[in-house]
């Protein structure tokens, strides 16, 4: 397959993984720079196997197109989760895509030297640079665009919108806190934590309940009062 096809496939897998992680409330990416790092390593990993084979093994026989190569990103993932996950996605997407070609891949090398492929008949396989590959690339690119838009809300925290501080809820005497009272509210970000400073006017023994809704629509409530202790 061509490099562009591999990169598009890798990015598609990468965004799908982010979507799935978000669905189970697991955050792998916390800011734009981590997302950029993630996408760069996916793109590089999705094409590097071919370059290594041509540069160091003198031939492109897909010796590295084996599931055993995935051990490397799994080890890296222990120390650098984002980079390791990106490399894992890039390697795996490259191997799976090459299974569509007439040659296939030696999936279980070095334990088994057999080449596996999706299509038994070469006429049905996707040849590198062929019209069928170009059509596949266009389809994958269209799906990638749709997935990116679909994931936009799921990874909305990348815009540093971890917490929504509109809808600060009512005080104990049922007087609601108007949003105009939040002019003195400061939100700061430090690594993966969010710090919110809110100035409230509390009279006497009244209490005010502040509810913070995050991007997963989960609400945390704080009770603020003048009581000592």
Tab-separated table of C-alpha atoms in Angstrom:
chain	number	residue	atom	x	y	z
A	1	UNK	CA	0.000	0.000	0.000
A	2	UNK	CA	1.040	3.613	-0.551
A	3	UNK	CA	2.259	5.758	2.359
A	4	UNK	CA	-0.751	8.070	2.206
A	5	UNK	CA	-3.152	5.144	2.533
A	6	UNK	CA	-1.264	3.823	5.556
A	7	UNK	CA	-1.251	7.235	7.268
A	8	UNK	CA	-4.985	7.758	6.738
A	9	UNK	CA	-5.730	4.272	8.080
A	10	UNK	CA	-3.518	4.837	11.114
A	11	UNK	CA	-5.179	8.168	11.926
A	12	UNK	CA	-8.605	6.588	11.497
A	13	UNK	CA	-7.706	3.859	13.983
A	14	UNK	CA	-6.252	6.493	16.324
A	15	UNK	CA	-9.396	8.614	16.449
A	16	UNK	CA	-11.586	5.538	16.841
A	17	UNK	CA	-9.500	4.501	19.856
A	18	UNK	CA	-9.934	7.966	21.400
A	19	UNK	CA	-13.680	7.707	20.845
A	20	UNK	CA	-13.869	4.291	22.521
A	21	UNK	CA	-11.710	5.422	25.453
A	22	UNK	CA	-13.905	8.457	25.961
A	23	UNK	CA	-17.029	6.288	25.887
A	24	UNK	CA	-15.701	4.312	28.874
A	25	UNK	CA	-14.567	7.506	30.640
A	26	UNK	CA	-10.853	6.899	30.144
A	27	UNK	CA	-8.748	9.878	29.106
A	28	UNK	CA	-5.545	9.175	27.212
A	29	UNK	CA	-5.149	12.709	25.845
A	30	UNK	CA	-5.431	15.798	28.065
A	31	UNK	CA	-4.376	18.722	25.885
A	32	UNK	CA	-3.651	19.796	22.325
A	33	UNK	CA	0.081	19.086	22.549
A	34	UNK	CA	-0.503	15.496	23.635
A	35	UNK	CA	-2.967	15.086	20.774
A	36	UNK	CA	-0.391	16.442	18.327
A	37	UNK	CA	2.266	14.063	19.692
A	38	UNK	CA	-0.199	11.182	19.466
A	39	UNK	CA	-1.095	11.900	15.833
A	40	UNK	CA	2.535	12.454	14.765
A	41	UNK	CA	3.675	9.114	16.190
A	42	UNK	CA	0.700	7.324	14.633
A	43	UNK	CA	1.578	8.777	11.233
A	44	UNK	CA	5.268	7.881	11.527
A	45	UNK	CA	4.613	4.401	12.899
A	46	UNK	CA	2.125	3.629	10.134
A	47	UNK	CA	4.865	3.879	7.470
A	48	UNK	CA	8.146	3.182	9.288
A	49	UNK	CA	8.053	-0.618	8.932
A	50	UNK	CA	8.535	-0.419	5.164
A	51	UNK	CA	11.444	2.017	5.509
A	52	UNK	CA	13.203	-0.181	8.063
A	53	UNK	CA	12.885	-3.237	5.841
A	54	UNK	CA	14.199	-1.418	2.784
A	55	UNK	CA	16.996	0.297	4.712
A	56	UNK	CA	18.256	-2.471	6.966
A	57	UNK	CA	16.950	-5.738	5.496
A	58	UNK	CA	17.672	-4.808	1.856
A	59	UNK	CA	14.281	-6.054	0.704
A	60	UNK	CA	10.619	-5.424	1.329
A	61	UNK	CA	9.471	-8.949	2.100
A	62	UNK	CA	7.414	-7.741	5.056
A	63	UNK	CA	9.641	-9.474	7.587
A	64	UNK	CA	8.543	-6.906	10.179
A	65	UNK	CA	4.859	-7.187	9.288
A	66	UNK	CA	4.310	-9.578	12.148
A	67	UNK	CA	2.281	-9.371	15.338
A	68	UNK	CA	5.515	-9.946	17.260
A	69	UNK	CA	6.575	-6.372	16.415
A	70	UNK	CA	3.766	-5.115	18.645
A	71	UNK	CA	5.806	-6.097	21.703
A	72	UNK	CA	7.941	-2.976	21.171
A	73	UNK	CA	5.121	-0.407	21.540
A	74	UNK	CA	3.634	-2.399	24.428
A	75	UNK	CA	6.916	-2.017	26.333
A	76	UNK	CA	7.117	1.683	25.458
A	77	UNK	CA	3.525	2.119	26.612
A	78	UNK	CA	4.557	1.278	30.187
A	79	UNK	CA	6.838	4.332	30.333
A	80	UNK	CA	5.281	6.652	27.724
A	81	UNK	CA	1.585	5.716	27.331
A	82	UNK	CA	0.754	8.181	24.552
A	83	UNK	CA	3.790	7.337	22.401
A	84	UNK	CA	3.423	3.599	23.020
A	85	UNK	CA	-0.268	3.614	22.161
A	86	UNK	CA	0.376	5.673	19.022
A	87	UNK	CA	3.096	3.269	17.847
A	88	UNK	CA	0.885	0.275	18.592
A	89	UNK	CA	-1.928	1.763	16.493
A	90	UNK	CA	0.445	2.688	13.658
A	91	UNK	CA	2.064	-0.754	13.488
A	92	UNK	CA	-1.210	-2.657	13.779
A	93	UNK	CA	-3.054	-0.552	11.187
A	94	UNK	CA	-0.152	-0.995	8.742
A	95	UNK	CA	-0.158	-4.773	9.146
A	96	UNK	CA	-3.935	-5.100	8.874
A	97	UNK	CA	-4.025	-2.952	5.750
A	98	UNK	CA	-1.310	-5.017	4.050
A	99	UNK	CA	-3.381	-8.134	4.612
A	100	UNK	CA	-5.559	-6.842	1.765
A	101	UNK	CA	-2.657	-7.102	-0.717
A	102	UNK	CA	-1.832	-10.166	-2.872
A	103	UNK	CA	1.294	-10.897	-0.791
A	104	UNK	CA	-0.198	-10.652	2.669
A	105	UNK	CA	1.870	-10.650	5.864
A	106	UNK	CA	3.754	-13.282	7.918
A	107	UNK	CA	1.638	-12.570	10.987
A	108	UNK	CA	3.279	-15.101	13.306
A	109	UNK	CA	6.921	-14.718	12.317
A	110	UNK	CA	9.365	-15.935	13.726
A	111	UNK	CA	7.198	-18.825	14.969
A	112	UNK	CA	5.504	-19.363	11.631
A	113	UNK	CA	6.741	-18.161	8.222
A	114	UNK	CA	3.397	-18.527	6.451
A	115	UNK	CA	1.972	-15.411	4.795
A	116	UNK	CA	-1.638	-14.632	5.627
A	117	UNK	CA	-3.985	-12.517	3.499
A	118	UNK	CA	-7.643	-11.605	3.341
A	119	UNK	CA	-8.267	-12.527	-0.295
A	120	UNK	CA	-7.241	-15.942	-1.608
A	121	UNK	CA	-7.692	-14.878	-5.226
A	122	UNK	CA	-5.139	-12.311	-6.339
A	123	UNK	CA	-7.699	-10.685	-8.621
A	124	UNK	CA	-9.705	-9.648	-5.550
A	125	UNK	CA	-6.706	-8.291	-3.644
A	126	UNK	CA	-5.761	-4.610	-3.466
A	127	UNK	CA	-2.542	-3.964	-5.360
A	128	UNK	CA	-0.266	-1.076	-4.421
A	129	UNK	CA	-0.921	1.974	-6.570
A	130	UNK	CA	-3.892	0.401	-8.319
A	131	UNK	CA	-7.267	1.990	-8.925
A	132	UNK	CA	-8.738	-0.190	-6.186
A	133	UNK	CA	-6.252	1.226	-3.669
A	134	UNK	CA	-7.070	4.795	-4.721
A	135	UNK	CA	-10.756	4.070	-4.264
A	136	UNK	CA	-10.047	2.539	-0.848
A	137	UNK	CA	-7.994	5.608	0.130
A	138	UNK	CA	-10.848	7.954	-0.789
A	139	UNK	CA	-13.342	5.889	1.217
A	140	UNK	CA	-11.032	5.751	4.257
A	141	UNK	CA	-10.408	9.497	4.058
A	142	UNK	CA	-14.153	10.231	4.000
A	143	UNK	CA	-14.675	7.959	7.001
A	144	UNK	CA	-11.773	9.671	8.786
A	145	UNK	CA	-13.367	13.096	8.307
A	146	UNK	CA	-16.681	11.816	9.698
A	147	UNK	CA	-14.975	10.184	12.683
A	148	UNK	CA	-13.005	13.357	13.486
A	149	UNK	CA	-16.205	15.406	13.584
A	150	UNK	CA	-17.915	12.710	15.637
A	151	UNK	CA	-15.033	12.664	18.103
A	152	UNK	CA	-14.965	16.432	18.487
A	153	UNK	CA	-17.373	16.458	21.412
A	154	UNK	CA	-15.864	13.317	22.899
A	155	UNK	CA	-12.440	14.965	23.176
A	156	UNK	CA	-13.748	18.478	23.806
A	157	UNK	CA	-11.490	18.784	26.835
A	158	UNK	CA	-8.593	19.357	24.442
A	159	UNK	CA	-9.766	22.925	24.141
A	160	UNK	CA	-9.068	23.218	27.882
A	161	UNK	CA	-12.772	23.026	28.646
A	162	UNK	CA	-12.443	20.396	31.344
A	163	UNK	CA	-15.100	21.980	33.519
A	164	UNK	CA	-18.225	23.918	32.725
A	165	UNK	CA	-18.819	26.489	35.441
A	166	UNK	CA	-22.077	27.781	34.105
A	167	UNK	CA	-25.018	26.464	36.139
A	168	UNK	CA	-23.600	27.101	39.572
A	169	UNK	CA	-26.572	26.015	41.633
A	170	UNK	CA	-28.592	27.688	44.246
A	171	UNK	CA	-27.993	28.777	47.794
A	172	UNK	CA	-29.768	27.366	50.827
A	173	UNK	CA	-32.437	30.099	50.732
A	174	UNK	CA	-33.274	29.081	47.121
A	175	UNK	CA	-31.798	32.285	45.695
A	176	UNK	CA	-29.997	31.264	42.538
A	177	UNK	CA	-26.499	32.476	41.815
A	178	UNK	CA	-26.690	34.502	38.639
A	179	UNK	CA	-23.993	33.915	36.043
A	180	UNK	CA	-23.172	37.618	36.154
A	181	UNK	CA	-21.849	37.031	39.676
A	182	UNK	CA	-19.042	34.934	38.204
A	183	UNK	CA	-17.099	37.845	36.769
A	184	UNK	CA	-14.422	37.312	39.409
A	185	UNK	CA	-14.135	33.605	38.625
A	186	UNK	CA	-10.681	32.435	37.590
A	187	UNK	CA	-9.919	29.108	35.930
A	188	UNK	CA	-6.324	27.929	35.665
A	189	UNK	CA	-4.795	24.742	34.328
A	190	UNK	CA	-1.754	22.916	35.630
A	191	UNK	CA	-0.855	19.749	33.756
A	192	UNK	CA	-3.937	17.525	34.120
A	193	UNK	CA	-5.597	19.471	36.973
A	194	UNK	CA	-8.033	22.346	36.854
A	195	UNK	CA	-8.125	25.061	39.515
A	196	UNK	CA	-11.260	27.186	39.868
A	197	UNK	CA	-11.430	30.297	42.071
A	198	UNK	CA	-14.935	31.659	42.688
A	199	UNK	CA	-15.710	34.788	44.768
A	200	UNK	CA	-19.119	34.617	46.476
A	201	UNK	CA	-20.924	36.975	48.844
A	202	UNK	CA	-22.240	34.839	51.715
A	203	UNK	CA	-24.282	36.576	54.406
A	204	UNK	CA	-24.830	35.346	57.921
A	205	UNK	CA	-25.306	31.629	58.314
A	206	UNK	CA	-26.445	30.948	54.773
A	207	UNK	CA	-24.961	28.204	52.634
A	208	UNK	CA	-24.430	28.040	48.913
A	209	UNK	CA	-24.128	24.846	46.880
A	210	UNK	CA	-21.794	25.055	43.893
A	211	UNK	CA	-22.226	22.350	41.292
A	212	UNK	CA	-19.577	21.812	38.611
A	213	UNK	CA	-20.477	19.843	35.508
A	214	UNK	CA	-17.575	18.317	33.581
A	215	UNK	CA	-17.424	17.283	29.936
A	216	UNK	CA	-18.863	13.840	30.806
A	217	UNK	CA	-21.945	15.494	32.342
A	218	UNK	CA	-20.842	14.316	35.772
A	219	UNK	CA	-21.631	16.786	38.552
A	220	UNK	CA	-19.638	17.532	41.710
A	221	UNK	CA	-21.168	19.696	44.445
A	222	UNK	CA	-19.390	21.893	47.003
A	223	UNK	CA	-21.100	23.418	50.043
A	224	UNK	CA	-19.791	26.880	50.940
A	225	UNK	CA	-20.700	28.575	54.228
A	226	UNK	CA	-19.473	30.974	56.932
A	227	UNK	CA	-19.406	28.246	59.546
A	228	UNK	CA	-16.146	27.831	61.417
A	229	UNK	CA	-14.438	24.506	60.926
